[in-house]
Amino acid sequence: MTENLSVAQKLGCDKYALNNCILVKAPVKAVNTVVQQYFALEVQPHCKIADYVDANKASWKKVERHRQVRNSRPDKSLPPILWTVPFWRYLNHQWTILPLLGTEESIAFALALLLNTDVITFHDSHHASFNEFKVFRKDQLVEHYLFGFECGKDFKDDWDIKIEDSEFDVWSSYEHRFKSSIRQVTEAELRAEFLARKHDRGNRGFLDACLKYYRAYIPLKEETPYHYHGECNSDFQKWDSLVERMDMMVIPSNWSYIDWKIPARVT
């Protein structure tokens, strides 16, 4: 079982893995360079978990100060809150993890293009009950897996595989849609993977298989910096022993990046 493995040995995802993230097949240092030079964001290199905990506390204190000011002076202009977002690579792993929403495909595409590498996005949309896994390679979208109850992105018949399974819910069908330009997956293989873990949260069986194919890993929350938000999680040495390197980018609350050249479909 994966829970008996060290993080350095893990691939794929557990049923309680992060709901959203971006994975970049590159060292943290390379991602750092793009974040600074292309996205023009400040980056703090070689950080410890204590650095992140302190920065997160400082941001929330500023949120509270802003709230107090707005209560007394609602028309006063306030500067944006600066949020520190960690990104890291585990020891013996190939992928740097950015714990973003997984919907920032313009960021993922830019990283794939500028670093000449593969970038994975994963997004679990709880409100719409669908999940989306994409792989960008250089300047192309090369793989797309969409699964859940409300998969609104049909693209007509532009899928290699399309499966409907009504056993999940008698009122609606749970769908699996898959397309790849870089590997062959049969309907039987996809079906066998999701049936093997059908009762997992979010039915992530085939997602787990996809991640293992790319030798990537989506971690559990307790394996991430977010586990250390509360005062009770103070074993910082445990986290620092898991990672090869962690940097932190500083994102203003009003920051956005848009690139409309993102490939919409697998070609």
PDB file of C-alpha atoms in Angstrom:
ATOM      1  CA  MET A   1       0.000   0.000   0.000  1.00  0.00           C
ATOM      2  CA  THR A   2       1.200   3.538  -0.796  1.00  0.00           C
ATOM      3  CA  GLU A   3       0.699   4.676   2.808  1.00  0.00           C
ATOM      4  CA  ASN A   4       3.555   2.345   3.836  1.00  0.00           C
ATOM      5  CA  LEU A   5       5.966   3.931   1.373  1.00  0.00           C
ATOM      6  CA  SER A   6       8.148   6.975   1.929  1.00  0.00           C
ATOM      7  CA  VAL A   7       7.321  10.022  -0.193  1.00  0.00           C
ATOM      8  CA  ALA A   8      10.533   9.446  -2.158  1.00  0.00           C
ATOM      9  CA  GLN A   9       9.091   6.103  -3.351  1.00  0.00           C
ATOM     10  CA  LYS A  10       5.535   7.195  -4.159  1.00  0.00           C
ATOM     11  CA  LEU A  11       3.980   7.618  -7.605  1.00  0.00           C
ATOM     12  CA  GLY A  12       0.364   8.172  -8.668  1.00  0.00           C
ATOM     13  CA  CYS A  13      -2.181   9.475  -6.156  1.00  0.00           C
ATOM     14  CA  ASP A  14      -4.123   8.371  -3.121  1.00  0.00           C
ATOM     15  CA  LYS A  15      -7.889   8.905  -2.871  1.00  0.00           C
ATOM     16  CA  TYR A  16      -7.217  11.778  -0.434  1.00  0.00           C
ATOM     17  CA  ALA A  17      -4.507  13.443  -2.530  1.00  0.00           C
ATOM     18  CA  LEU A  18      -4.598  17.171  -3.291  1.00  0.00           C
ATOM     19  CA  ASN A  19      -7.591  18.256  -5.355  1.00  0.00           C
ATOM     20  CA  ASN A  20      -5.673  20.718  -7.498  1.00  0.00           C
ATOM     21  CA  CYS A  21      -2.085  21.247  -8.598  1.00  0.00           C
ATOM     22  CA  ILE A  22       0.354  21.836 -11.442  1.00  0.00           C
ATOM     23  CA  LEU A  23       3.332  19.501 -11.899  1.00  0.00           C
ATOM     24  CA  VAL A  24       6.394  20.615 -13.881  1.00  0.00           C
ATOM     25  CA  LYS A  25       8.980  18.096 -15.054  1.00  0.00           C
ATOM     26  CA  ALA A  26      11.926  20.288 -14.152  1.00  0.00           C
ATOM     27  CA  PRO A  27      14.048  21.233 -11.133  1.00  0.00           C
ATOM     28  CA  VAL A  28      12.805  23.903  -8.745  1.00  0.00           C
ATOM     29  CA  LYS A  29      15.635  26.204  -9.859  1.00  0.00           C
ATOM     30  CA  ALA A  30      14.405  26.122 -13.475  1.00  0.00           C
ATOM     31  CA  VAL A  31      10.828  26.903 -12.425  1.00  0.00           C
ATOM     32  CA  ASN A  32      12.179  29.713 -10.244  1.00  0.00           C
ATOM     33  CA  THR A  33      13.864  31.311 -13.257  1.00  0.00           C
ATOM     34  CA  VAL A  34      10.662  31.335 -15.322  1.00  0.00           C
ATOM     35  CA  VAL A  35       8.564  32.662 -12.443  1.00  0.00           C
ATOM     36  CA  GLN A  36      10.971  35.574 -11.977  1.00  0.00           C
ATOM     37  CA  GLN A  37      11.893  36.399 -15.560  1.00  0.00           C
ATOM     38  CA  TYR A  38       8.658  35.631 -17.410  1.00  0.00           C
ATOM     39  CA  PHE A  39       5.926  36.120 -14.801  1.00  0.00           C
ATOM     40  CA  ALA A  40       7.839  38.966 -13.101  1.00  0.00           C
ATOM     41  CA  LEU A  41       7.113  37.657  -9.604  1.00  0.00           C
ATOM     42  CA  GLU A  42       9.412  37.832  -6.621  1.00  0.00           C
ATOM     43  CA  VAL A  43      10.817  34.448  -5.582  1.00  0.00           C
ATOM     44  CA  GLN A  44      12.502  33.483  -2.325  1.00  0.00           C
ATOM     45  CA  PRO A  45      14.892  30.546  -2.934  1.00  0.00           C
ATOM     46  CA  HIS A  46      15.940  27.640  -0.708  1.00  0.00           C
ATOM     47  CA  CYS A  47      13.200  28.048   1.905  1.00  0.00           C
ATOM     48  CA  LYS A  48      12.435  25.998   4.987  1.00  0.00           C
ATOM     49  CA  ILE A  49       8.923  25.205   6.157  1.00  0.00           C
ATOM     50  CA  ALA A  50       9.310  27.768   8.965  1.00  0.00           C
ATOM     51  CA  ASP A  51       9.801  30.468   6.313  1.00  0.00           C
ATOM     52  CA  TYR A  52       6.498  29.558   4.711  1.00  0.00           C
ATOM     53  CA  VAL A  53       4.622  29.377   8.023  1.00  0.00           C
ATOM     54  CA  ASP A  54       5.890  32.837   9.023  1.00  0.00           C
ATOM     55  CA  ALA A  55       5.036  34.350   5.615  1.00  0.00           C
ATOM     56  CA  ASN A  56       1.539  32.860   5.687  1.00  0.00           C
ATOM     57  CA  LYS A  57       0.886  34.282   9.164  1.00  0.00           C
ATOM     58  CA  ALA A  58       2.069  37.714   8.022  1.00  0.00           C
ATOM     59  CA  SER A  59      -0.329  37.667   5.054  1.00  0.00           C
ATOM     60  CA  TRP A  60      -3.320  36.781   7.232  1.00  0.00           C
ATOM     61  CA  LYS A  61      -2.409  39.548   9.682  1.00  0.00           C
ATOM     62  CA  LYS A  62      -2.487  41.976   6.779  1.00  0.00           C
ATOM     63  CA  VAL A  63      -5.894  40.636   5.748  1.00  0.00           C
ATOM     64  CA  GLU A  64      -7.169  41.426   9.239  1.00  0.00           C
ATOM     65  CA  ARG A  65      -5.663  44.913   9.150  1.00  0.00           C
ATOM     66  CA  HIS A  66      -7.328  45.569   5.795  1.00  0.00           C
ATOM     67  CA  ARG A  67     -10.634  44.394   7.215  1.00  0.00           C
ATOM     68  CA  GLN A  68     -10.345  46.803  10.117  1.00  0.00           C
ATOM     69  CA  VAL A  69      -9.472  49.708   7.830  1.00  0.00           C
ATOM     70  CA  ARG A  70     -12.416  49.000   5.522  1.00  0.00           C
ATOM     71  CA  ASN A  71     -14.778  48.960   8.482  1.00  0.00           C
ATOM     72  CA  SER A  72     -13.702  52.453   9.513  1.00  0.00           C
ATOM     73  CA  ARG A  73     -12.768  53.917   6.130  1.00  0.00           C
ATOM     74  CA  PRO A  74     -14.589  51.967   3.394  1.00  0.00           C
ATOM     75  CA  ASP A  75     -13.421  54.305   0.599  1.00  0.00           C
ATOM     76  CA  LYS A  76      -9.723  54.068   1.412  1.00  0.00           C
ATOM     77  CA  SER A  77      -7.546  52.473  -1.270  1.00  0.00           C
ATOM     78  CA  LEU A  78      -5.478  49.577   0.044  1.00  0.00           C
ATOM     79  CA  PRO A  79      -2.477  47.817  -1.489  1.00  0.00           C
ATOM     80  CA  PRO A  80      -2.886  44.189  -2.602  1.00  0.00           C
ATOM     81  CA  ILE A  81      -2.203  41.411  -0.117  1.00  0.00           C
ATOM     82  CA  LEU A  82       1.028  39.548  -0.859  1.00  0.00           C
ATOM     83  CA  TRP A  83       0.528  35.772  -0.710  1.00  0.00           C
ATOM     84  CA  THR A  84       3.474  33.415  -0.529  1.00  0.00           C
ATOM     85  CA  VAL A  85       2.989  30.257  -2.593  1.00  0.00           C
ATOM     86  CA  PRO A  86       5.528  27.452  -2.081  1.00  0.00           C
ATOM     87  CA  PHE A  87       6.716  25.194  -4.868  1.00  0.00           C
ATOM     88  CA  TRP A  88       8.944  22.213  -4.267  1.00  0.00           C
ATOM     89  CA  ARG A  89      10.348  18.916  -5.495  1.00  0.00           C
ATOM     90  CA  TYR A  90      10.550  15.823  -3.318  1.00  0.00           C
ATOM     91  CA  LEU A  91      13.778  13.865  -3.013  1.00  0.00           C
ATOM     92  CA  ASN A  92      14.174  11.283  -5.815  1.00  0.00           C
ATOM     93  CA  HIS A  93      11.301  12.828  -7.818  1.00  0.00           C
ATOM     94  CA  GLN A  94      11.321  14.371 -11.305  1.00  0.00           C
ATOM     95  CA  TRP A  95       8.442  16.846 -10.959  1.00  0.00           C
ATOM     96  CA  THR A  96       8.212  20.199  -9.190  1.00  0.00           C
ATOM     97  CA  ILE A  97       4.814  20.750  -7.538  1.00  0.00           C
ATOM     98  CA  LEU A  98       2.964  24.062  -7.725  1.00  0.00           C
ATOM     99  CA  PRO A  99      -0.099  23.881  -5.438  1.00  0.00           C
ATOM    100  CA  LEU A 100      -2.266  26.090  -7.638  1.00  0.00           C
ATOM    101  CA  LEU A 101      -5.872  25.446  -8.699  1.00  0.00           C
ATOM    102  CA  GLY A 102      -4.964  23.415 -11.770  1.00  0.00           C
ATOM    103  CA  THR A 103      -7.074  25.785 -13.875  1.00  0.00           C
ATOM    104  CA  GLU A 104      -4.161  28.156 -14.576  1.00  0.00           C
ATOM    105  CA  GLU A 105      -3.520  26.532 -17.933  1.00  0.00           C
ATOM    106  CA  SER A 106      -1.856  29.663 -19.317  1.00  0.00           C
ATOM    107  CA  ILE A 107       0.789  29.344 -16.591  1.00  0.00           C
ATOM    108  CA  ALA A 108       1.195  25.610 -17.239  1.00  0.00           C
ATOM    109  CA  PHE A 109       1.493  26.138 -21.000  1.00  0.00           C
ATOM    110  CA  ALA A 110       4.098  28.883 -20.563  1.00  0.00           C
ATOM    111  CA  LEU A 111       6.165  26.682 -18.239  1.00  0.00           C
ATOM    112  CA  ALA A 112       6.026  23.760 -20.700  1.00  0.00           C
ATOM    113  CA  LEU A 113       7.008  25.997 -23.612  1.00  0.00           C
ATOM    114  CA  LEU A 114       9.759  27.995 -21.912  1.00  0.00           C
ATOM    115  CA  LEU A 115      11.307  25.016 -20.131  1.00  0.00           C
ATOM    116  CA  ASN A 116      10.877  22.704 -23.139  1.00  0.00           C
ATOM    117  CA  THR A 117       9.320  20.043 -20.912  1.00  0.00           C
ATOM    118  CA  ASP A 118       6.104  18.332 -19.800  1.00  0.00           C
ATOM    119  CA  VAL A 119       3.633  20.028 -17.473  1.00  0.00           C
ATOM    120  CA  ILE A 120       0.612  18.321 -15.885  1.00  0.00           C
ATOM    121  CA  THR A 121      -2.483  20.104 -14.603  1.00  0.00           C
ATOM    122  CA  PHE A 122      -5.086  18.501 -12.363  1.00  0.00           C
ATOM    123  CA  HIS A 123      -8.299  20.168 -11.246  1.00  0.00           C
ATOM    124  CA  ASP A 124     -11.119  18.682  -9.164  1.00  0.00           C
ATOM    125  CA  SER A 125     -14.238  20.822  -9.642  1.00  0.00           C
ATOM    126  CA  HIS A 126     -16.396  19.976  -6.624  1.00  0.00           C
ATOM    127  CA  HIS A 127     -19.196  22.354  -7.565  1.00  0.00           C
ATOM    128  CA  ALA A 128     -19.618  20.791 -11.007  1.00  0.00           C
ATOM    129  CA  SER A 129     -18.566  17.233 -10.083  1.00  0.00           C
ATOM    130  CA  PHE A 130     -15.960  16.799 -12.771  1.00  0.00           C
ATOM    131  CA  ASN A 131     -12.192  16.279 -12.742  1.00  0.00           C
ATOM    132  CA  GLU A 132      -9.703  17.236 -15.406  1.00  0.00           C
ATOM    133  CA  PHE A 133      -6.154  16.019 -16.090  1.00  0.00           C
ATOM    134  CA  LYS A 134      -4.069  17.557 -18.893  1.00  0.00           C
ATOM    135  CA  VAL A 135      -0.528  17.117 -20.148  1.00  0.00           C
ATOM    136  CA  PHE A 136       1.227  19.917 -22.031  1.00  0.00           C
ATOM    137  CA  ARG A 137       4.428  19.056 -23.894  1.00  0.00           C
ATOM    138  CA  LYS A 138       6.402  22.038 -25.127  1.00  0.00           C
ATOM    139  CA  ASP A 139       3.826  23.961 -27.204  1.00  0.00           C
ATOM    140  CA  GLN A 140       1.140  21.295 -27.465  1.00  0.00           C
ATOM    141  CA  LEU A 141      -1.660  19.777 -25.397  1.00  0.00           C
ATOM    142  CA  VAL A 142      -0.831  16.104 -25.800  1.00  0.00           C
ATOM    143  CA  GLU A 143      -3.203  14.379 -23.373  1.00  0.00           C
ATOM    144  CA  HIS A 144      -6.595  15.111 -21.832  1.00  0.00           C
ATOM    145  CA  TYR A 145      -8.586  13.032 -19.353  1.00  0.00           C
ATOM    146  CA  LEU A 146     -11.998  14.327 -18.239  1.00  0.00           C
ATOM    147  CA  PHE A 147     -14.119  12.366 -15.776  1.00  0.00           C
ATOM    148  CA  GLY A 148     -17.089  12.861 -13.492  1.00  0.00           C
ATOM    149  CA  PHE A 149     -20.836  13.507 -13.493  1.00  0.00           C
ATOM    150  CA  GLU A 150     -21.036  16.799 -15.350  1.00  0.00           C
ATOM    151  CA  CYS A 151     -18.422  16.759 -18.096  1.00  0.00           C
ATOM    152  CA  GLY A 152     -19.634  19.754 -20.051  1.00  0.00           C
ATOM    153  CA  LYS A 153     -16.672  19.884 -22.436  1.00  0.00           C
ATOM    154  CA  ASP A 154     -17.810  17.474 -25.109  1.00  0.00           C
ATOM    155  CA  PHE A 155     -15.806  18.559 -28.182  1.00  0.00           C
ATOM    156  CA  LYS A 156     -18.383  16.406 -30.026  1.00  0.00           C
ATOM    157  CA  ASP A 157     -16.689  13.091 -30.821  1.00  0.00           C
ATOM    158  CA  ASP A 158     -13.129  14.319 -30.412  1.00  0.00           C
ATOM    159  CA  TRP A 159     -12.126  11.649 -27.870  1.00  0.00           C
ATOM    160  CA  ASP A 160     -10.224   8.401 -28.284  1.00  0.00           C
ATOM    161  CA  ILE A 161     -12.330   6.832 -25.514  1.00  0.00           C
ATOM    162  CA  LYS A 162     -15.705   7.808 -24.092  1.00  0.00           C
ATOM    163  CA  ILE A 163     -17.281   5.620 -21.386  1.00  0.00           C
ATOM    164  CA  GLU A 164     -20.514   6.116 -19.466  1.00  0.00           C
ATOM    165  CA  ASP A 165     -21.178   4.225 -16.246  1.00  0.00           C
ATOM    166  CA  SER A 166     -24.575   4.610 -14.601  1.00  0.00           C
ATOM    167  CA  GLU A 167     -23.683   2.356 -11.643  1.00  0.00           C
ATOM    168  CA  PHE A 168     -22.298   5.361  -9.779  1.00  0.00           C
ATOM    169  CA  ASP A 169     -25.662   7.140  -9.696  1.00  0.00           C
ATOM    170  CA  VAL A 170     -29.036   5.909 -10.942  1.00  0.00           C
ATOM    171  CA  TRP A 171     -29.989   9.479 -11.927  1.00  0.00           C
ATOM    172  CA  SER A 172     -26.934  10.397 -13.957  1.00  0.00           C
ATOM    173  CA  SER A 173     -24.014   8.709 -15.694  1.00  0.00           C
ATOM    174  CA  TYR A 174     -20.430   8.946 -14.523  1.00  0.00           C
ATOM    175  CA  GLU A 175     -18.355   9.626 -17.635  1.00  0.00           C
ATOM    176  CA  HIS A 176     -14.744   9.013 -18.599  1.00  0.00           C
ATOM    177  CA  ARG A 177     -13.323  10.775 -21.650  1.00  0.00           C
ATOM    178  CA  PHE A 178      -9.728  10.371 -22.791  1.00  0.00           C
ATOM    179  CA  LYS A 179      -7.557  11.481 -25.684  1.00  0.00           C
ATOM    180  CA  SER A 180      -3.788  11.277 -26.187  1.00  0.00           C
ATOM    181  CA  SER A 181      -1.464  11.976 -29.101  1.00  0.00           C
ATOM    182  CA  ILE A 182       1.566  10.333 -27.488  1.00  0.00           C
ATOM    183  CA  ARG A 183       0.365   6.908 -26.281  1.00  0.00           C
ATOM    184  CA  GLN A 184      -2.260   4.272 -26.909  1.00  0.00           C
ATOM    185  CA  VAL A 185      -4.759   3.408 -24.180  1.00  0.00           C
ATOM    186  CA  THR A 186      -7.561   0.927 -24.800  1.00  0.00           C
ATOM    187  CA  GLU A 187     -11.072   1.215 -23.424  1.00  0.00           C
ATOM    188  CA  ALA A 188     -10.526  -2.058 -21.565  1.00  0.00           C
ATOM    189  CA  GLU A 189      -7.400  -0.680 -19.852  1.00  0.00           C
ATOM    190  CA  LEU A 190      -9.142   2.521 -18.798  1.00  0.00           C
ATOM    191  CA  ARG A 191     -12.189   0.644 -17.546  1.00  0.00           C
ATOM    192  CA  ALA A 192     -10.073  -1.843 -15.572  1.00  0.00           C
ATOM    193  CA  GLU A 193      -8.164   0.979 -13.823  1.00  0.00           C
ATOM    194  CA  PHE A 194     -11.213   2.939 -12.725  1.00  0.00           C
ATOM    195  CA  LEU A 195     -13.141  -0.171 -11.689  1.00  0.00           C
ATOM    196  CA  ALA A 196     -10.217  -1.301  -9.534  1.00  0.00           C
ATOM    197  CA  ARG A 197     -10.668   1.819  -7.384  1.00  0.00           C
ATOM    198  CA  LYS A 198     -14.304   2.573  -8.089  1.00  0.00           C
ATOM    199  CA  HIS A 199     -15.192   3.330  -4.485  1.00  0.00           C
ATOM    200  CA  ASP A 200     -12.327   5.750  -3.933  1.00  0.00           C
ATOM    201  CA  ARG A 201     -13.124   9.402  -3.434  1.00  0.00           C
ATOM    202  CA  GLY A 202     -13.497  10.933  -6.889  1.00  0.00           C
ATOM    203  CA  ASN A 203     -12.834   7.567  -8.589  1.00  0.00           C
ATOM    204  CA  ARG A 204      -9.185   8.331  -9.253  1.00  0.00           C
ATOM    205  CA  GLY A 205      -8.115   4.896 -10.432  1.00  0.00           C
ATOM    206  CA  PHE A 206      -7.223   5.840 -14.002  1.00  0.00           C
ATOM    207  CA  LEU A 207      -5.812   9.176 -12.843  1.00  0.00           C
ATOM    208  CA  ASP A 208      -3.476   7.186 -10.596  1.00  0.00           C
ATOM    209  CA  ALA A 209      -2.456   5.063 -13.588  1.00  0.00           C
ATOM    210  CA  CYS A 210      -1.806   8.181 -15.712  1.00  0.00           C
ATOM    211  CA  LEU A 211       0.408   9.716 -13.056  1.00  0.00           C
ATOM    212  CA  LYS A 212       2.354   6.482 -12.660  1.00  0.00           C
ATOM    213  CA  TYR A 213       2.852   6.348 -16.439  1.00  0.00           C
ATOM    214  CA  TYR A 214       4.501   9.779 -16.243  1.00  0.00           C
ATOM    215  CA  ARG A 215       6.295   8.827 -12.993  1.00  0.00           C
ATOM    216  CA  ALA A 216       4.576  11.733 -11.235  1.00  0.00           C
ATOM    217  CA  TYR A 217       2.971  12.053  -7.818  1.00  0.00           C
ATOM    218  CA  ILE A 218       0.147  14.173  -6.367  1.00  0.00           C
ATOM    219  CA  PRO A 219       0.765  14.244  -2.602  1.00  0.00           C
ATOM    220  CA  LEU A 220      -1.448  14.018   0.438  1.00  0.00           C
ATOM    221  CA  LYS A 221      -2.079  17.276   2.286  1.00  0.00           C
ATOM    222  CA  GLU A 222       0.042  16.118   5.211  1.00  0.00           C
ATOM    223  CA  GLU A 223       2.968  15.812   2.796  1.00  0.00           C
ATOM    224  CA  THR A 224       2.688  19.476   1.780  1.00  0.00           C
ATOM    225  CA  PRO A 225       3.441  22.835   3.457  1.00  0.00           C
ATOM    226  CA  TYR A 226      -0.311  23.331   4.023  1.00  0.00           C
ATOM    227  CA  HIS A 227      -0.173  20.727   6.769  1.00  0.00           C
ATOM    228  CA  TYR A 228       1.790  23.220   8.869  1.00  0.00           C
ATOM    229  CA  HIS A 229      -0.716  26.087   8.930  1.00  0.00           C
ATOM    230  CA  GLY A 230      -1.924  25.195  12.432  1.00  0.00           C
ATOM    231  CA  GLU A 231       0.090  25.590  15.586  1.00  0.00           C
ATOM    232  CA  CYS A 232      -0.174  21.869  16.390  1.00  0.00           C
ATOM    233  CA  ASN A 233       1.897  20.759  13.366  1.00  0.00           C
ATOM    234  CA  SER A 234       5.350  21.862  14.420  1.00  0.00           C
ATOM    235  CA  ASP A 235       7.542  18.963  13.280  1.00  0.00           C
ATOM    236  CA  PHE A 236       9.325  21.113  10.704  1.00  0.00           C
ATOM    237  CA  GLN A 237      12.286  18.761  10.519  1.00  0.00           C
ATOM    238  CA  LYS A 238      10.052  16.041   9.065  1.00  0.00           C
ATOM    239  CA  TRP A 239       9.016  18.255   6.131  1.00  0.00           C
ATOM    240  CA  ASP A 240      12.511  19.570   5.442  1.00  0.00           C
ATOM    241  CA  SER A 241      13.736  15.965   5.208  1.00  0.00           C
ATOM    242  CA  LEU A 242      11.233  15.161   2.437  1.00  0.00           C
ATOM    243  CA  VAL A 243      12.216  17.787  -0.108  1.00  0.00           C
ATOM    244  CA  GLU A 244      15.126  18.335  -2.416  1.00  0.00           C
ATOM    245  CA  ARG A 245      14.363  22.063  -2.526  1.00  0.00           C
ATOM    246  CA  MET A 246      11.493  24.456  -1.831  1.00  0.00           C
ATOM    247  CA  ASP A 247      11.200  28.023  -3.128  1.00  0.00           C
ATOM    248  CA  MET A 248       8.368  30.496  -2.569  1.00  0.00           C
ATOM    249  CA  MET A 249       6.843  32.914  -5.063  1.00  0.00           C
ATOM    250  CA  VAL A 250       5.156  36.067  -3.844  1.00  0.00           C
ATOM    251  CA  ILE A 251       1.863  36.662  -5.648  1.00  0.00           C
ATOM    252  CA  PRO A 252      -0.058  39.933  -5.175  1.00  0.00           C
ATOM    253  CA  SER A 253      -3.793  39.386  -4.689  1.00  0.00           C
ATOM    254  CA  ASN A 254      -4.494  41.434  -7.845  1.00  0.00           C
ATOM    255  CA  TRP A 255      -1.994  39.542 -10.035  1.00  0.00           C
ATOM    256  CA  SER A 256      -3.145  37.683 -13.146  1.00  0.00           C
ATOM    257  CA  TYR A 257      -1.484  36.112 -16.159  1.00  0.00           C
ATOM    258  CA  ILE A 258      -3.347  35.361 -19.396  1.00  0.00           C
ATOM    259  CA  ASP A 259      -2.049  33.858 -22.615  1.00  0.00           C
ATOM    260  CA  TRP A 260      -4.752  33.125 -25.171  1.00  0.00           C
ATOM    261  CA  LYS A 261      -2.470  30.869 -27.238  1.00  0.00           C
ATOM    262  CA  ILE A 262      -3.208  27.811 -25.101  1.00  0.00           C
ATOM    263  CA  PRO A 263      -4.064  24.697 -27.165  1.00  0.00           C
ATOM    264  CA  ALA A 264      -7.703  23.811 -26.493  1.00  0.00           C
ATOM    265  CA  ARG A 265      -7.625  20.238 -27.801  1.00  0.00           C
ATOM    266  CA  VAL A 266      -5.258  17.329 -28.143  1.00  0.00           C
ATOM    267  CA  THR A 267      -3.877  17.223 -31.665  1.00  0.00           C
TER     268      THR A 267
END
